[in-house]
Amino acid sequence: MGASLLHNMLLRELVLVALLVIVLISFYIRFRAAGKKEYVRTRERRLAQVVSSARKQIIVVLVLLAAVLVYDRVLPHFGIGAQAAQTATSSSTATKKPTKKEQSSRLKKAQSVSKQAKSLSQSISKSSSVAAKASAASASKASSSAEASSASAAKASSASSRSQATVDPKVKAVAAVRAHMAQNPSEYDDTRIDGVSVIDYTTDYTGVPAYEVGLDQTQADGTTVAVHMYFYYGDGSVAKAY
């Protein structure tokens, strides 16, 4: 709170303007009081003292106001001054250590994402096992006839390739991103994540083909917005887009 007030440009300038107004009001009150003195010499001496004192005070306040205006409005254009002070303040605020409550919340979130990724991996392995069994059954049926051995072998090979392709690459992309989230919870803990989904198959910022996988957040009107996005590549690697 103190640091934000210290680096508030408008507040500093308003304080100095208010101080200038106070000096002028004080000068007016003292000048009227001195002008009511009964004796001429006393009145003239008091008026001279009031004017001299007020002149000095006004000069000091105006110098301070000019210095603050230069510091706040001119020096930041050269990379120094109030802008640099605000940057230092924001960086010091950003480096604050998380509290125990925040650390506990991050740990629970990472454990939840890890469980979801584990269950998804298990479902993928089960589907791969079923596909392998189907391929073996078709191969054993084909071996019953020597005449159709070549055709059955081709069918078995085709069935095997189709069974491997049954695992949707989008499912792999979502599973890989969830696993990456479980290992790097600090990349998304600033927002609420309600789901993970594939946005599109396109290219990353360097032109490499990749799936865009979004971390979705459900809004009040029921729509979903991708608050973070990752790239999933063909070799199984994951990179954060934003």
C-alpha positions as CSV (number, residue, x, y, z in Angstrom):
1,M,0.0,0.0,0.0
2,G,2.8,2.4,1.0
3,A,4.8,1.6,-2.1
4,S,1.8,2.1,-4.4
5,L,1.1,5.6,-2.9
6,L,4.8,6.5,-3.1
7,H,4.9,5.8,-6.9
8,N,1.5,7.3,-7.7
9,M,2.3,10.2,-10.0
10,L,-1.1,11.9,-9.8
11,L,-1.2,11.7,-6.0
12,R,2.2,13.4,-5.7
13,E,1.2,16.2,-8.0
14,L,-2.2,16.7,-6.3
15,V,-0.5,16.8,-2.9
16,L,1.9,19.6,-4.1
17,V,-1.0,21.5,-5.6
18,A,-2.9,21.2,-2.4
19,L,0.2,22.5,-0.5
20,L,0.4,25.5,-2.8
21,V,-3.3,26.3,-2.2
22,I,-2.7,26.0,1.6
23,V,0.3,28.4,1.3
24,L,-1.8,30.9,-0.6
25,I,-4.7,30.7,1.9
26,S,-2.3,31.1,4.8
27,F,-0.7,34.1,3.1
28,Y,-4.1,35.7,2.7
29,I,-5.1,35.1,6.3
30,R,-1.8,36.4,7.7
31,F,-1.8,39.4,5.3
32,R,-5.3,40.5,6.5
33,A,-4.2,40.0,10.1
34,A,-1.1,42.1,9.6
35,G,-3.1,44.9,7.8
36,K,-5.3,45.4,10.8
37,K,-2.4,46.4,13.1
38,E,-3.0,49.7,14.7
39,Y,0.4,51.3,14.4
40,V,1.7,52.1,10.9
41,R,5.3,50.9,11.4
42,T,4.2,47.7,13.0
43,R,1.7,47.1,10.2
44,E,4.3,47.8,7.5
45,R,6.9,45.5,9.2
46,R,4.4,42.7,9.6
47,L,3.2,43.0,6.0
48,A,6.8,42.9,4.8
49,Q,7.5,39.8,6.9
50,V,4.3,38.1,5.6
51,V,5.1,38.8,2.0
52,S,8.7,37.7,2.3
53,S,7.7,34.5,4.1
54,A,4.9,33.7,1.6
55,R,7.3,34.4,-1.4
56,K,9.8,31.9,-0.1
57,Q,7.1,29.2,0.6
58,I,5.6,29.7,-2.8
59,I,9.0,29.4,-4.5
60,V,9.8,26.2,-2.6
61,V,6.5,24.6,-3.4
62,L,6.7,25.6,-7.1
63,V,10.2,24.2,-7.4
64,L,9.1,20.9,-5.8
65,L,6.1,20.8,-8.2
66,A,8.3,21.4,-11.2
67,A,10.7,18.8,-10.1
68,V,7.9,16.2,-9.6
69,L,6.4,17.1,-13.0
70,V,9.8,16.6,-14.7
71,Y,10.4,13.3,-12.8
72,D,6.9,12.0,-13.6
73,R,6.2,13.3,-17.1
74,V,9.6,14.0,-18.8
75,L,12.2,11.6,-17.5
76,P,10.2,8.4,-18.2
77,H,10.6,9.2,-21.9
78,F,14.3,8.6,-21.4
79,G,13.9,5.3,-19.5
80,I,14.3,6.8,-16.0
81,G,12.1,8.3,-13.4
82,A,8.7,7.3,-12.2
83,Q,8.2,4.6,-14.9
84,A,11.4,2.8,-13.8
85,A,10.3,3.0,-10.1
86,Q,6.9,1.5,-11.0
87,T,8.7,-1.3,-12.9
88,A,10.8,-2.1,-9.9
89,T,7.8,-2.1,-7.7
90,S,5.8,-4.4,-10.0
91,S,8.8,-6.8,-10.3
92,S,9.3,-7.0,-6.5
93,T,5.5,-7.7,-6.1
94,A,5.7,-10.4,-8.8
95,T,8.5,-12.2,-6.9
96,K,6.6,-12.7,-3.7
97,K,6.7,-16.2,-2.4
98,P,3.4,-18.1,-2.5
99,T,1.7,-18.7,0.9
100,K,1.2,-22.1,2.4
101,K,-2.5,-22.0,1.3
102,E,-1.5,-21.3,-2.3
103,Q,1.1,-24.1,-2.2
104,S,-1.5,-26.5,-0.9
105,S,-4.0,-25.5,-3.6
106,R,-1.3,-26.0,-6.3
107,L,-0.4,-29.4,-4.9
108,K,-4.1,-30.6,-4.9
109,K,-4.6,-29.3,-8.4
110,A,-1.5,-31.1,-9.6
111,Q,-2.6,-34.4,-8.0
112,S,-6.1,-34.1,-9.6
113,V,-4.6,-33.5,-13.0
114,S,-2.2,-36.4,-12.5
115,K,-5.1,-38.8,-11.6
116,Q,-7.0,-37.7,-14.7
117,A,-4.0,-38.3,-17.0
118,K,-3.3,-41.7,-15.4
119,S,-6.9,-42.9,-16.0
120,L,-6.8,-41.6,-19.6
121,S,-3.5,-43.5,-20.2
122,Q,-5.1,-46.7,-18.8
123,S,-8.1,-46.4,-21.1
124,I,-5.7,-46.0,-24.1
125,S,-3.7,-49.0,-23.1
126,K,-6.9,-51.1,-22.7
127,S,-8.1,-50.1,-26.2
128,S,-4.7,-51.0,-27.6
129,S,-4.9,-54.5,-25.9
130,V,-8.3,-55.2,-27.3
131,A,-7.2,-54.2,-30.8
132,A,-4.2,-56.5,-30.5
133,K,-6.4,-59.5,-29.5
134,A,-8.7,-58.8,-32.4
135,S,-5.7,-58.9,-34.8
136,A,-4.5,-62.2,-33.3
137,A,-7.9,-63.8,-33.7
138,S,-8.2,-62.8,-37.4
139,A,-4.7,-64.2,-38.0
140,S,-5.6,-67.6,-36.5
141,K,-8.7,-67.8,-38.6
142,A,-6.8,-67.1,-41.7
143,S,-4.3,-69.9,-41.1
144,S,-7.1,-72.6,-41.5
145,S,-6.9,-72.4,-45.3
146,A,-3.6,-72.7,-47.1
147,E,-5.1,-71.4,-50.3
148,A,-6.2,-68.1,-48.6
149,S,-3.1,-67.7,-46.5
150,S,-1.8,-64.7,-48.5
151,A,-5.1,-62.9,-48.5
152,S,-5.7,-63.6,-44.8
153,A,-2.1,-62.3,-44.0
154,A,-2.9,-59.1,-45.8
155,K,-6.2,-58.8,-43.9
156,A,-4.4,-59.4,-40.6
157,S,-1.8,-56.7,-41.5
158,S,-4.6,-54.3,-42.5
159,A,-6.6,-55.0,-39.3
160,S,-3.4,-54.5,-37.2
161,S,-2.7,-51.1,-38.8
162,R,-6.4,-50.1,-38.3
163,S,-6.4,-51.2,-34.7
164,Q,-3.3,-49.0,-34.0
165,A,-5.0,-46.1,-35.7
166,T,-8.1,-46.5,-33.5
167,V,-6.4,-44.5,-30.8
168,D,-7.4,-41.0,-31.9
169,P,-4.4,-38.7,-32.1
170,K,-6.5,-36.0,-30.5
171,V,-6.9,-38.3,-27.4
172,K,-3.1,-38.7,-27.4
173,A,-2.7,-34.9,-27.6
174,V,-5.1,-34.3,-24.6
175,A,-3.4,-37.1,-22.6
176,A,0.1,-35.6,-23.3
177,V,-1.0,-32.1,-22.3
178,R,-2.6,-33.3,-19.1
179,A,0.6,-35.2,-18.2
180,H,2.6,-32.0,-18.9
181,M,0.2,-30.0,-16.7
182,A,0.7,-32.5,-13.9
183,Q,4.4,-32.0,-14.1
184,N,4.3,-28.2,-14.5
185,P,1.3,-26.8,-12.4
186,S,2.9,-23.4,-12.2
187,E,2.2,-22.7,-15.9
188,Y,-1.6,-22.5,-15.4
189,D,-2.2,-22.0,-11.7
190,D,-3.2,-18.4,-12.2
191,T,-6.5,-19.4,-13.8
192,R,-9.3,-21.9,-13.3
193,I,-9.2,-24.8,-15.7
194,D,-12.5,-26.7,-16.3
195,G,-11.4,-28.9,-19.2
196,V,-8.8,-29.8,-21.9
197,S,-9.7,-30.1,-25.5
198,V,-8.1,-30.1,-29.0
199,I,-8.8,-26.8,-30.9
200,D,-7.3,-27.5,-34.3
201,Y,-4.5,-29.4,-36.2
202,T,-2.3,-26.7,-37.7
203,T,1.3,-25.4,-37.3
204,D,3.1,-23.8,-34.5
205,Y,4.7,-20.3,-34.7
206,T,7.7,-21.7,-36.6
207,G,5.6,-23.7,-39.1
208,V,6.0,-27.2,-37.6
209,P,2.7,-29.2,-37.8
210,A,1.1,-29.6,-34.3
211,Y,-2.2,-30.0,-32.5
212,E,-3.5,-26.9,-30.7
213,V,-4.7,-28.1,-27.3
214,G,-6.6,-25.5,-25.2
215,L,-7.1,-25.3,-21.4
216,D,-10.8,-24.4,-21.2
217,Q,-12.6,-22.2,-18.7
218,T,-16.4,-22.2,-18.6
219,Q,-17.9,-18.6,-18.5
220,A,-21.0,-17.5,-16.8
221,D,-23.1,-17.6,-20.0
222,G,-22.1,-21.3,-20.6
223,T,-19.5,-20.7,-23.3
224,T,-16.0,-22.1,-23.1
225,V,-12.8,-20.0,-23.5
226,A,-9.3,-21.3,-24.0
227,V,-7.3,-19.4,-21.3
228,H,-4.1,-21.3,-22.1
229,M,-2.9,-23.2,-25.2
230,Y,-0.3,-25.8,-25.9
231,F,1.2,-27.4,-29.0
232,Y,1.3,-31.2,-29.3
233,Y,3.8,-32.5,-31.9
234,G,3.9,-35.9,-33.7
235,D,6.9,-37.0,-31.6
236,G,4.9,-36.7,-28.4
237,S,6.5,-33.5,-27.2
238,V,4.4,-30.6,-25.7
239,A,5.2,-26.9,-25.7
240,K,3.2,-24.0,-24.2
241,A,1.9,-21.4,-26.7
242,Y,0.5,-18.9,-24.2
